[in-house]
XYZ file of C-alpha atoms in Angstrom:
703
model
C 35.100 -15.192 30.817
C 31.847 -15.016 29.565
C 29.493 -11.762 30.447
C 25.822 -12.692 31.497
C 23.349 -10.581 29.596
C 21.281 -11.628 32.461
C 18.094 -13.139 31.890
C 17.687 -12.362 28.601
C 14.822 -13.721 28.549
C 12.997 -11.255 30.727
C 14.611 -8.124 28.877
C 13.290 -9.208 25.760
C 9.615 -9.238 26.827
C 10.401 -5.875 29.283
C 10.342 -4.156 26.034
C 8.200 -5.903 23.487
C 5.307 -7.640 25.784
C 2.719 -5.447 27.743
C 1.803 -7.525 30.207
C 5.017 -6.965 31.668
C 4.050 -4.423 33.635
C 1.679 -6.355 36.177
C -0.181 -9.158 36.597
C -3.577 -8.946 37.821
C -4.251 -11.039 40.934
C -7.788 -12.662 41.378
C -9.022 -14.487 44.353
C -10.403 -18.025 44.039
C -10.226 -20.486 41.613
C -13.462 -20.867 40.080
C -14.168 -19.284 36.222
C -16.421 -15.937 36.241
C -18.325 -14.891 33.808
C -19.518 -10.822 33.958
C -21.315 -8.264 31.672
C -20.817 -4.986 30.916
C -23.855 -2.551 32.360
C -27.247 -3.992 30.993
C -25.979 -7.077 29.874
C -26.658 -10.110 32.280
C -24.406 -12.960 31.917
C -24.676 -16.568 33.048
C -21.887 -19.072 32.325
C -22.959 -22.597 32.160
C -21.246 -26.371 33.316
C -22.623 -27.536 30.136
C -21.110 -29.490 26.758
C -20.364 -26.065 23.608
C -23.139 -27.021 21.428
C -25.207 -24.698 19.401
C -28.215 -25.893 17.357
C -27.599 -24.088 13.797
C -29.807 -21.455 13.323
C -30.816 -18.219 10.319
C -30.548 -15.530 12.245
C -27.666 -14.703 15.039
C -28.868 -12.248 17.419
C -25.700 -11.202 18.644
C -22.389 -10.895 16.911
C -18.774 -10.727 18.749
C -17.126 -7.210 17.080
C -13.920 -7.116 18.849
C -11.440 -9.820 20.771
C -9.263 -9.131 23.454
C -6.963 -10.856 26.644
C -4.319 -10.772 28.723
C -2.564 -12.611 31.397
C -3.821 -12.474 34.718
C -2.449 -14.360 38.325
C -5.798 -16.753 39.710
C -4.955 -17.358 43.248
C -6.116 -19.593 45.914
C -3.734 -18.348 48.785
C -0.817 -16.156 49.211
C 1.628 -17.721 47.314
C -0.375 -20.682 45.405
C -1.453 -18.318 42.182
C -1.718 -20.172 39.114
C -1.421 -17.556 35.115
C -4.402 -17.518 33.063
C -5.626 -15.359 30.431
C -8.767 -13.124 31.090
C -10.968 -12.802 27.612
C -13.139 -9.493 27.352
C -15.511 -10.235 24.145
C -17.452 -6.832 22.627
C -20.531 -7.628 21.226
C -23.106 -5.820 18.654
C -26.935 -6.943 18.035
C -27.015 -7.746 14.212
C -30.571 -7.686 11.826
C -31.441 -10.963 11.160
C -30.246 -12.367 7.927
C -32.896 -13.332 4.714
C -30.226 -16.118 3.964
C -30.038 -19.553 4.532
C -26.776 -20.329 6.378
C -24.801 -23.313 7.921
C -22.208 -21.467 9.486
C -23.252 -20.080 13.202
C -21.771 -18.686 15.903
C -24.992 -17.991 18.244
C -28.071 -19.256 18.922
C -30.843 -16.657 19.152
C -33.804 -18.472 21.822
C -36.458 -15.051 21.238
C -38.795 -15.568 18.810
C -39.177 -13.642 15.188
C -42.329 -11.571 14.760
C -42.866 -8.783 12.079
C -40.692 -6.609 13.900
C -36.900 -8.567 14.096
C -37.262 -8.442 17.429
C -40.376 -8.571 20.260
C -39.687 -4.504 21.798
C -40.250 -5.599 25.017
C -38.927 -8.775 25.676
C -35.146 -8.846 26.235
C -33.171 -10.753 23.780
C -31.121 -14.063 24.853
C -27.818 -15.408 22.775
C -25.255 -17.896 23.520
C -21.337 -17.245 23.101
C -18.672 -20.101 22.935
C -15.251 -19.206 23.812
C -12.274 -21.680 23.147
C -9.212 -21.827 24.181
C -6.267 -24.284 22.578
C -2.738 -24.908 23.950
C -0.138 -27.304 23.263
C -1.280 -30.285 25.046
C -5.072 -28.651 25.659
C -8.202 -27.601 24.496
C -10.776 -25.948 26.321
C -14.387 -24.663 26.025
C -16.834 -22.301 27.112
C -20.389 -21.516 26.805
C -21.806 -18.141 28.309
C -25.783 -17.378 27.895
C -26.282 -13.401 27.462
C -29.236 -11.425 28.066
C -29.726 -8.211 26.147
C -32.778 -5.901 27.891
C -35.190 -4.418 24.834
C -34.062 -0.786 25.614
C -30.645 -1.803 24.670
C -31.573 -3.367 21.288
C -30.133 -0.920 18.502
C -29.108 -3.370 15.402
C -25.792 -2.750 13.884
C -24.792 -1.032 17.180
C -22.275 -2.126 20.501
C -24.457 -2.802 23.629
C -22.203 -3.822 25.501
C -18.860 -6.819 26.193
C -18.619 -9.887 28.121
C -15.382 -10.630 29.941
C -14.427 -14.295 30.706
C -12.144 -15.124 33.675
C -10.426 -17.056 33.177
C -8.126 -19.977 31.051
C -6.053 -21.386 32.672
C -2.689 -21.394 30.775
C 1.060 -23.121 31.232
C 4.041 -21.437 31.572
C 5.652 -20.185 28.662
C 3.526 -21.290 25.964
C 1.637 -19.352 23.136
C -2.076 -20.076 23.240
C -4.829 -19.206 21.168
C -8.288 -17.795 21.954
C -11.247 -17.829 19.190
C -14.329 -17.811 19.072
C -15.971 -21.136 17.592
C -18.250 -22.164 15.390
C -16.520 -19.960 12.716
C -19.739 -16.467 11.177
C -18.257 -14.542 8.392
C -15.148 -13.587 10.082
C -13.777 -15.331 13.542
C -12.411 -14.257 15.689
C -8.834 -14.972 17.197
C -5.942 -13.777 18.896
C -2.245 -15.498 20.263
C -1.615 -14.796 23.561
C 1.903 -15.075 25.188
C 2.096 -16.556 28.976
C 4.623 -15.430 30.583
C 7.495 -18.220 31.967
C 9.203 -18.513 35.605
C 11.338 -15.700 34.560
C 9.390 -13.178 35.568
C 9.790 -12.426 39.210
C 5.804 -12.007 39.521
C 5.264 -15.675 38.997
C 8.648 -16.793 40.529
C 7.325 -15.554 44.067
C 3.295 -17.106 43.337
C 3.229 -20.282 41.286
C 4.224 -22.935 43.028
C 5.442 -24.887 40.103
C 8.404 -21.491 39.630
C 9.965 -22.791 43.107
C 10.796 -26.004 42.940
C 12.626 -25.404 39.366
C 16.468 -24.183 38.931
C 16.835 -21.531 36.426
C 18.983 -20.295 33.683
C 21.318 -17.226 32.206
C 22.382 -16.984 28.700
C 26.078 -15.943 28.654
C 27.440 -14.712 25.267
C 30.956 -14.347 24.246
C 31.732 -13.448 20.660
C 30.076 -16.805 18.861
C 29.810 -18.214 21.709
C 26.908 -19.169 23.550
C 26.085 -20.830 27.426
C 23.572 -21.739 28.924
C 24.792 -21.250 32.832
C 23.084 -23.631 34.787
C 21.930 -22.880 38.573
C 21.325 -26.080 39.965
C 21.254 -27.450 42.996
C 23.343 -30.772 43.902
C 21.246 -32.926 45.694
C 18.290 -33.004 42.947
C 18.888 -34.657 39.516
C 17.492 -32.099 36.514
C 16.595 -33.231 33.361
C 17.728 -30.599 30.705
C 15.910 -30.948 26.811
C 17.144 -28.804 23.989
C 14.816 -28.950 20.525
C 13.328 -27.533 17.839
C 9.868 -26.134 18.229
C 8.439 -26.750 14.352
C 5.126 -25.553 14.250
C 3.942 -27.569 17.249
C 6.128 -30.292 16.790
C 9.122 -30.780 18.784
C 12.856 -33.085 17.263
C 14.769 -32.982 19.929
C 18.624 -32.053 19.822
C 19.996 -32.263 23.335
C 18.696 -34.578 26.072
C 20.914 -34.854 29.590
C 20.459 -35.327 33.370
C 22.254 -31.842 34.926
C 23.449 -32.525 38.862
C 25.149 -29.351 40.089
C 25.804 -25.131 38.622
C 27.095 -26.563 34.842
C 28.212 -24.092 31.980
C 26.828 -25.727 28.316
C 28.150 -24.331 24.942
C 25.487 -24.125 22.128
C 25.858 -25.835 19.204
C 26.135 -23.137 16.392
C 24.434 -25.165 13.907
C 21.116 -25.345 17.091
C 20.855 -21.920 17.481
C 17.473 -20.996 15.045
C 14.869 -19.028 16.359
C 12.625 -21.860 17.385
C 15.411 -23.584 19.214
C 13.797 -23.759 23.248
C 15.323 -25.326 26.154
C 12.807 -26.903 28.854
C 13.712 -28.606 32.705
C 12.056 -30.793 35.380
C 12.975 -32.857 37.591
C 14.459 -36.387 36.881
C 12.950 -38.035 40.201
C 8.837 -36.758 39.906
C 6.801 -39.206 37.095
C 4.102 -35.859 36.363
C 6.669 -33.403 36.757
C 6.190 -29.392 36.138
C 8.496 -28.362 33.143
C 9.713 -25.127 32.724
C 9.658 -23.239 29.175
C 11.694 -21.113 27.702
C 12.263 -20.009 23.723
C 15.256 -16.843 23.678
C 15.900 -16.354 20.787
C 13.348 -15.732 18.725
C 14.871 -12.742 18.133
C 18.495 -13.369 17.577
C 19.872 -11.969 14.179
C 22.733 -15.294 15.081
C 19.569 -17.158 14.704
C 17.973 -15.902 11.843
C 20.928 -15.759 9.943
C 21.619 -19.745 10.847
C 18.391 -21.056 9.796
C 18.290 -19.576 6.123
C 21.905 -21.340 6.195
C 20.668 -24.350 6.383
C 17.550 -23.561 4.618
C 17.844 -25.994 1.041
C 14.675 -25.746 -1.472
C 15.035 -29.272 -3.450
C 13.164 -29.641 -6.448
C 12.427 -33.420 -7.484
C 11.487 -33.605 -11.170
C 8.590 -37.091 -12.363
C 10.352 -37.360 -15.804
C 10.794 -34.650 -18.142
C 5.953 -33.662 -17.513
C 6.107 -33.118 -13.512
C 8.230 -30.606 -11.179
C 7.748 -31.042 -7.291
C 9.444 -28.324 -5.057
C 10.209 -28.361 -0.784
C 11.442 -25.689 1.241
C 13.683 -27.755 3.894
C 13.906 -25.592 7.457
C 14.706 -25.995 10.955
C 12.089 -23.210 11.332
C 8.675 -21.932 10.331
C 9.106 -18.944 7.269
C 7.667 -15.901 6.249
C 8.287 -16.379 2.709
C 8.040 -16.182 -0.779
C 8.139 -18.408 -4.168
C 8.097 -17.543 -6.709
C 9.438 -19.365 -10.530
C 11.290 -17.038 -12.479
C 13.675 -17.651 -16.222
C 16.884 -17.630 -16.790
C 18.376 -16.546 -20.240
C 20.952 -17.526 -22.243
C 22.204 -14.180 -22.535
C 22.012 -13.579 -18.530
C 22.651 -14.132 -15.068
C 19.554 -12.542 -14.170
C 16.826 -14.682 -13.339
C 13.762 -12.469 -13.904
C 10.261 -13.416 -12.325
C 7.024 -14.891 -14.236
C 3.756 -14.686 -13.586
C 2.948 -17.708 -12.334
C 0.767 -17.522 -8.950
C 2.623 -19.301 -5.920
C 2.816 -19.499 -2.121
C 3.545 -15.891 -1.322
C 3.551 -16.144 2.759
C 4.535 -18.820 5.211
C 6.072 -22.062 3.505
C 4.896 -25.050 4.032
C 8.031 -26.810 4.945
C 9.417 -30.385 4.792
C 6.808 -31.017 2.068
C 6.829 -30.920 -2.063
C 4.378 -29.059 -3.826
C 3.853 -29.206 -7.631
C 4.186 -26.481 -9.416
C 1.647 -25.389 -11.732
C 3.196 -26.015 -14.934
C 2.071 -27.691 -18.246
C 5.392 -28.515 -19.824
C 9.031 -28.339 -17.869
C 11.788 -26.290 -19.365
C 15.445 -26.029 -18.165
C 15.162 -21.969 -18.187
C 12.687 -22.328 -15.374
C 13.957 -21.679 -12.382
C 12.631 -21.718 -8.420
C 13.780 -18.842 -6.075
C 12.842 -18.396 -2.264
C 12.469 -14.729 -1.085
C 12.536 -12.928 1.899
C 11.400 -9.578 1.959
C 12.861 -7.917 -0.722
C 16.417 -10.337 -0.581
C 16.816 -13.168 -2.305
C 18.010 -16.250 -0.233
C 17.794 -19.204 -2.505
C 17.548 -20.200 -6.046
C 17.684 -23.567 -7.977
C 17.289 -24.546 -11.310
C 16.972 -27.595 -13.421
C 20.079 -30.282 -13.276
C 21.314 -30.500 -17.234
C 21.322 -34.280 -17.017
C 17.691 -34.191 -16.545
C 15.984 -31.659 -18.643
C 19.486 -29.918 -20.786
C 21.456 -27.127 -20.688
C 19.097 -24.044 -21.074
C 17.567 -23.048 -24.050
C 18.171 -19.864 -25.973
C 13.973 -19.425 -26.071
C 12.096 -16.252 -25.672
C 8.698 -15.999 -23.315
C 5.460 -14.723 -25.061
C 2.523 -14.130 -22.414
C -0.586 -14.155 -24.936
C -4.266 -12.606 -22.372
C -7.671 -11.668 -23.832
C -9.204 -8.016 -23.413
C -12.258 -7.251 -22.557
C -13.757 -8.390 -26.150
C -11.959 -11.752 -26.118
C -9.577 -10.390 -28.840
C -5.563 -11.628 -27.442
C -2.740 -9.611 -27.344
C 0.992 -10.990 -27.039
C 4.047 -9.511 -24.960
C 7.561 -11.003 -25.184
C 8.778 -11.485 -21.230
C 12.660 -9.499 -20.924
C 14.670 -7.733 -18.296
C 13.598 -4.382 -19.541
C 9.644 -5.915 -19.054
C 7.170 -7.216 -21.535
C 7.440 -5.820 -24.825
C 4.062 -5.929 -27.216
C 3.752 -7.694 -30.671
C 4.155 -6.656 -33.071
C 6.498 -3.250 -31.956
C 8.876 -0.910 -33.465
C 10.940 -1.191 -30.124
C 14.668 -1.770 -30.756
C 14.626 -4.931 -28.670
C 15.220 -8.456 -29.306
C 12.059 -9.706 -28.866
C 11.190 -6.507 -31.149
C 13.605 -7.587 -33.781
C 12.421 -11.730 -34.077
C 8.594 -10.719 -33.065
C 7.312 -10.993 -36.868
C 9.279 -14.614 -36.793
C 8.316 -15.712 -32.996
C 4.408 -14.773 -33.830
C 4.591 -17.431 -37.101
C 5.848 -19.834 -35.072
C 2.928 -19.438 -31.935
C 0.249 -19.649 -35.161
C 1.936 -22.322 -36.698
C 2.131 -24.389 -33.955
C 6.036 -24.953 -33.308
C 5.652 -22.689 -29.504
C 5.591 -25.096 -25.893
C 2.461 -23.649 -23.803
C 3.973 -23.920 -20.180
C 0.904 -22.480 -18.476
C -2.510 -21.525 -18.577
C -4.796 -19.976 -16.142
C -5.146 -16.214 -16.207
C -2.478 -15.712 -19.843
C -0.415 -18.223 -21.865
C 2.849 -18.832 -21.276
C 5.187 -19.763 -24.599
C 8.062 -21.032 -25.066
C 8.937 -20.135 -28.271
C 13.134 -20.964 -29.823
C 15.604 -18.469 -31.145
C 17.738 -20.539 -32.717
C 17.506 -20.811 -36.209
C 16.892 -17.073 -36.235
C 20.525 -16.188 -34.239
C 21.841 -18.965 -36.325
C 21.200 -17.103 -39.199
C 21.532 -13.623 -38.415
C 25.386 -14.445 -36.933
C 26.324 -16.653 -40.592
C 24.791 -12.598 -42.033
C 26.906 -10.970 -39.869
C 30.064 -12.451 -40.250
C 29.447 -12.129 -43.758
C 28.930 -8.284 -43.732
C 31.988 -7.748 -41.424
C 34.320 -9.502 -43.839
C 32.800 -7.357 -46.393
C 33.426 -4.727 -44.007
C 36.963 -5.154 -43.349
C 37.806 -6.139 -46.794
C 36.197 -2.113 -48.237
C 37.851 -0.458 -44.928
C 41.215 -2.262 -45.667
C 41.008 -1.566 -49.563
C 40.430 2.679 -48.267
C 43.007 2.565 -45.778
C 45.314 1.694 -48.762
C 43.672 4.124 -50.867
C 43.543 7.039 -49.126
C 44.932 7.465 -45.566
C 43.664 11.266 -45.572
C 40.556 10.503 -46.293
C 40.242 7.095 -44.307
C 41.002 9.362 -41.211
C 38.449 11.567 -42.229
C 35.571 8.509 -42.230
C 37.072 7.114 -38.803
C 36.538 10.370 -37.085
C 32.969 10.796 -38.853
C 32.113 7.724 -37.807
C 33.026 8.001 -34.000
C 31.163 11.138 -34.383
C 28.150 9.152 -35.320
C 28.114 7.076 -32.474
C 28.337 10.061 -29.797
C 24.978 10.396 -31.038
C 22.874 7.603 -31.504
C 23.767 7.010 -35.251
C 20.888 6.611 -37.756
C 19.842 3.109 -36.625
C 21.240 3.157 -33.307
C 18.914 3.590 -30.735
C 19.283 7.067 -28.380
C 19.361 6.119 -24.688
C 16.886 8.418 -22.384
C 16.543 8.957 -19.241
C 13.308 10.124 -17.716
C 12.911 11.857 -14.184
C 9.566 12.879 -12.382
C 8.377 13.205 -9.352
C 5.617 11.169 -8.607
C 2.978 13.115 -7.568
C -0.102 10.648 -7.218
C -0.496 7.517 -8.557
C -2.319 8.991 -11.914
C 0.498 10.792 -12.905
C 2.307 7.658 -12.372
C 0.087 5.865 -14.852
C 0.435 9.279 -17.537
C 4.770 8.451 -17.089
C 4.897 5.025 -17.876
C 2.451 5.340 -20.851
C 4.526 8.250 -21.825
C 7.615 6.056 -21.597
C 6.460 3.340 -23.404
C 4.985 5.325 -26.039
C 8.413 6.536 -26.676
C 10.420 3.999 -26.577
C 7.918 3.015 -29.946
C 10.238 5.320 -31.152
C 14.226 5.072 -32.021
C 14.494 5.400 -28.453
C 15.995 3.488 -25.743
C 13.694 4.667 -22.366
C 14.867 4.072 -18.386
C 12.204 5.405 -16.352
C 12.301 4.548 -12.340
C 8.560 2.067 -12.554
C 10.224 -0.602 -14.589
C 13.557 -0.943 -12.909
C 11.468 -1.380 -8.722
C 13.479 -4.511 -7.828
C 17.113 -2.746 -9.112
C 16.376 0.973 -7.458
C 15.066 -1.075 -4.225
C 18.659 -2.765 -4.179
C 21.276 -0.306 -5.120
C 18.889 2.630 -3.651
C 17.463 6.108 -6.032
C 20.754 8.444 -5.747
C 23.000 5.050 -7.123
C 20.948 4.212 -9.135
C 20.614 7.373 -10.803
C 23.835 7.827 -10.945
C 24.653 4.801 -12.866
C 21.758 5.219 -15.274
C 23.378 9.168 -16.230
C 26.612 8.421 -16.722
C 25.375 5.398 -18.537
C 23.125 7.889 -20.918
C 25.576 10.197 -21.292
C 28.750 7.868 -22.395
C 26.131 6.704 -24.934
C 25.690 10.296 -25.782
C 22.052 10.259 -24.668
C 19.815 12.998 -22.831
C 18.299 13.602 -19.676
C 14.258 14.244 -19.639
C 13.208 16.556 -16.566
C 9.676 16.477 -16.697
C 8.098 18.651 -14.825
C 4.795 18.713 -12.954
C 3.182 20.790 -9.659
C 5.050 18.573 -7.727
C 8.223 18.941 -9.397
C 8.197 22.587 -9.295
C 7.657 22.932 -6.371
C 10.451 20.311 -5.091
C 12.503 22.355 -7.008
C 11.937 25.147 -5.585
C 13.046 24.268 -1.775
C 16.104 23.032 -2.976
C 16.511 26.413 -4.907
C 15.290 28.221 -1.389
C 18.518 27.063 0.334
C 16.865 23.771 1.694
C 18.492 20.548 1.303
C 16.006 17.879 1.009
C 12.011 18.513 0.439
C 9.836 19.090 3.432
C 7.695 15.810 3.833
C 7.699 12.003 4.703
C 10.089 10.626 1.663
C 9.081 7.622 -0.190
C 11.450 4.923 -1.232
C 11.568 5.680 -4.716
C 11.619 9.132 -4.962
C 14.291 9.015 -7.747
C 13.437 12.714 -8.889
C 14.369 14.001 -5.131
C 17.195 11.979 -5.206
C 18.728 12.925 -8.539
C 18.478 17.212 -7.982
C 22.007 16.910 -5.991
C 23.242 16.345 -8.816
C 20.786 17.651 -11.551
C 21.139 21.178 -9.903
C 24.647 21.696 -9.764
C 24.942 21.228 -13.644
C 22.147 24.095 -14.489
C 24.102 26.137 -11.771
C 27.976 25.810 -13.460
C 26.123 25.299 -16.884
C 26.894 22.249 -18.510
C 23.207 21.372 -18.989
C 23.442 22.243 -22.887
C 23.036 18.967 -24.849
C 22.684 16.999 -22.294
C 18.998 17.883 -20.839
C 15.413 18.618 -22.577
C 13.003 20.370 -20.523
C 9.157 19.225 -20.883
C 5.919 19.657 -19.180
C 2.080 18.499 -19.505
C 0.824 22.074 -20.066
C -3.315 21.350 -18.686
C -2.008 19.688 -15.255
C 1.375 22.806 -15.427
C 1.837 25.655 -17.632
C 5.539 26.688 -18.632
C 5.634 29.526 -16.227
C 5.496 27.341 -13.355
C 8.803 25.751 -14.523
C 11.993 27.381 -12.165
C 13.693 30.655 -14.645
C 17.157 27.599 -13.918
C 15.540 24.833 -15.895
C 14.828 26.673 -18.871
C 18.683 27.455 -20.049
C 17.841 24.344 -21.673
C 15.194 23.575 -24.290
C 11.716 23.267 -22.791
C 9.003 22.066 -24.230
C 5.020 22.196 -23.909
C 3.394 18.816 -24.292
C 0.919 17.596 -26.478
C 0.955 21.055 -28.120
C 4.985 20.871 -28.626
C 4.848 17.210 -29.323
C 7.351 17.300 -32.175
C 10.127 19.768 -31.666
C 10.399 17.310 -28.490
C 10.777 14.214 -30.587
C 13.246 16.067 -32.514
C 15.056 17.607 -29.614
C 15.381 13.938 -28.265
C 16.522 12.295 -31.497
C 19.746 14.570 -31.268
C 21.830 16.517 -33.979
C 22.255 12.694 -36.460
C 18.579 12.735 -36.458
C 16.677 15.230 -36.108
C 17.917 17.134 -39.747
C 16.863 13.975 -41.434
C 13.755 12.582 -39.887
C 10.181 14.256 -39.774
C 8.846 13.804 -36.659
C 5.267 15.527 -37.342
C 3.381 11.327 -37.837
C 5.405 10.499 -34.514
C 3.670 13.420 -32.484
C 0.611 12.656 -33.627
C 0.353 8.160 -32.508
C 2.292 9.559 -29.278
C 0.030 11.619 -28.308
C -2.901 9.984 -29.168
C -1.391 6.848 -27.081
C -0.959 9.766 -24.128
C -4.337 11.487 -24.355
C -6.455 8.109 -21.708
C -3.728 8.587 -19.051
C -4.111 12.799 -18.994
C -7.256 12.835 -19.022
C -7.615 10.490 -15.816
C -5.064 13.028 -14.461
C -7.296 16.545 -15.211
C -10.106 14.379 -14.166
C -8.303 13.719 -10.582
C -7.049 16.968 -10.711
C -10.759 18.332 -10.682
C -11.784 15.941 -7.862
C -9.141 17.244 -5.362
C -9.965 20.763 -6.068
C -13.997 20.141 -5.300
């Protein structure tokens, strides 16, 4: 037995619309315009036409609407929209302008307006519904005593624009002037008891409830056996209707909705069959239904159309309008991830059912198209192999220009954009010199050219040569190991143990993993942290920081992301860097005083706050040695400001102790072999601009 939802729409609007509380009743059927105290208004029954002027007198600054009932009798009312417009006197503009809202009738003198005369201006209000448009022209007179340029002088109230039941209507000022004022007003349906009892068009129409049992949704129709009605179910696609069901009904009936038709823009319409111009009743009750939104995305398709190998268009097919973002992404041959490209595409409401061209100069099989809704990837489409071929082993290079027209290049990887040339231990940095030579010799393909240039450069020949050398080295090494094993089994065992220890602590040629944890005190400090992480990445370190993993952090959450990074760092013999700032020190003090979580609003990506539940037990239970390194910027936080608990591990004050800090990060396998003076000087020089910016912000805050 279905469970009725008791007029689902009524309950929905009760929770979300202000006008459901009560509807004011107006007597009479004529339009009326009135102004606030001091102003005078006159409604003109003429065409809404104004001549252009270069200096408007009154500027509308705020537009408000509400639904009221305009009544000729006790139960003879129609819904209409009342408009309130707030007005401000504006100084005359010197420049010429063709886009004007208002026409001034007062003559200008050497002063903006004559001080002993009132000002007169005209205002146009326009109304737009699905099948009707209307406008009104109001003449307003402002006394000279109230003329204060730049200040609000009062408001205009217009009663009112008659509106169709159950529709969205738009009220706006016309013609446009600098900033258009516009408002969308939802007009209630006959489901409202006030309308059922006062609007004649609601007396004769039957009504229906919506019932639900499991995944099935039914319309429970309360129809008289003496009259026939049309029932229409349709998709309201941005004003265009697509009928899904049309049938003549007689007598009470239950109609089960097709699950594929249940989308947010599914609407219901009913009218009497025998009447030629019958009043129609509308209802769109599924706008907020989660099942409808799930079905919408299940039915949404992303189509790619290729015109040869030089042009590509995309189209989103969906039954309802979507709030989504279209992005281009790059899918490499060695990863399932598709990371976004810096190519601008529409980012709000996507135009549906219409092909749009992609801004690419050359098509590439690795370039895919994605549709995102919020933080969730909904659809991804890539070119088929029979059109552009399989994925290529290419590297993307981004060419940009500085303020002095100096060119810079970086290679786009999953970890970010690696500057070229670079000493970082990444794939792009390893082939950076060869890639730049290929770019200069014209061997790379240009994909996009706007605020920067996007190049695709092949790695095929380099990876082929590399694998040949790797196999040869492997065979030689295997032969040597076998020979040593046969000659001296005992010595072989010790050598293998040495290799194992060297792997655990990073080795001479292998980058040590470091996880950088910090408190995001403010934007300047975050930029300082990013600069430090980038500088450390130029050394034999593989640095992980949440600034570079925003999307992954949003998907997993701060705590889960921290645990995954910590586990990987410790398994590979890496190190965790606790970078203390005033905010981090205060947060730790709260935890140590017994607070379970920091006070105040939590940031969505505050990894430091989330990590304390794991970091503090390591220090309290004596597990922090050889796992953690503590540091602070001495000009932002003196070392004495770090809580005593964290002094169980080495504490470094930056940038004065930068060499010792880098030696500690390198680990025992490298610290005794390498000199870090030159690297420390370069890192400190790289940090100086960002550190000075933080200090300036601190000085400004203190003032």
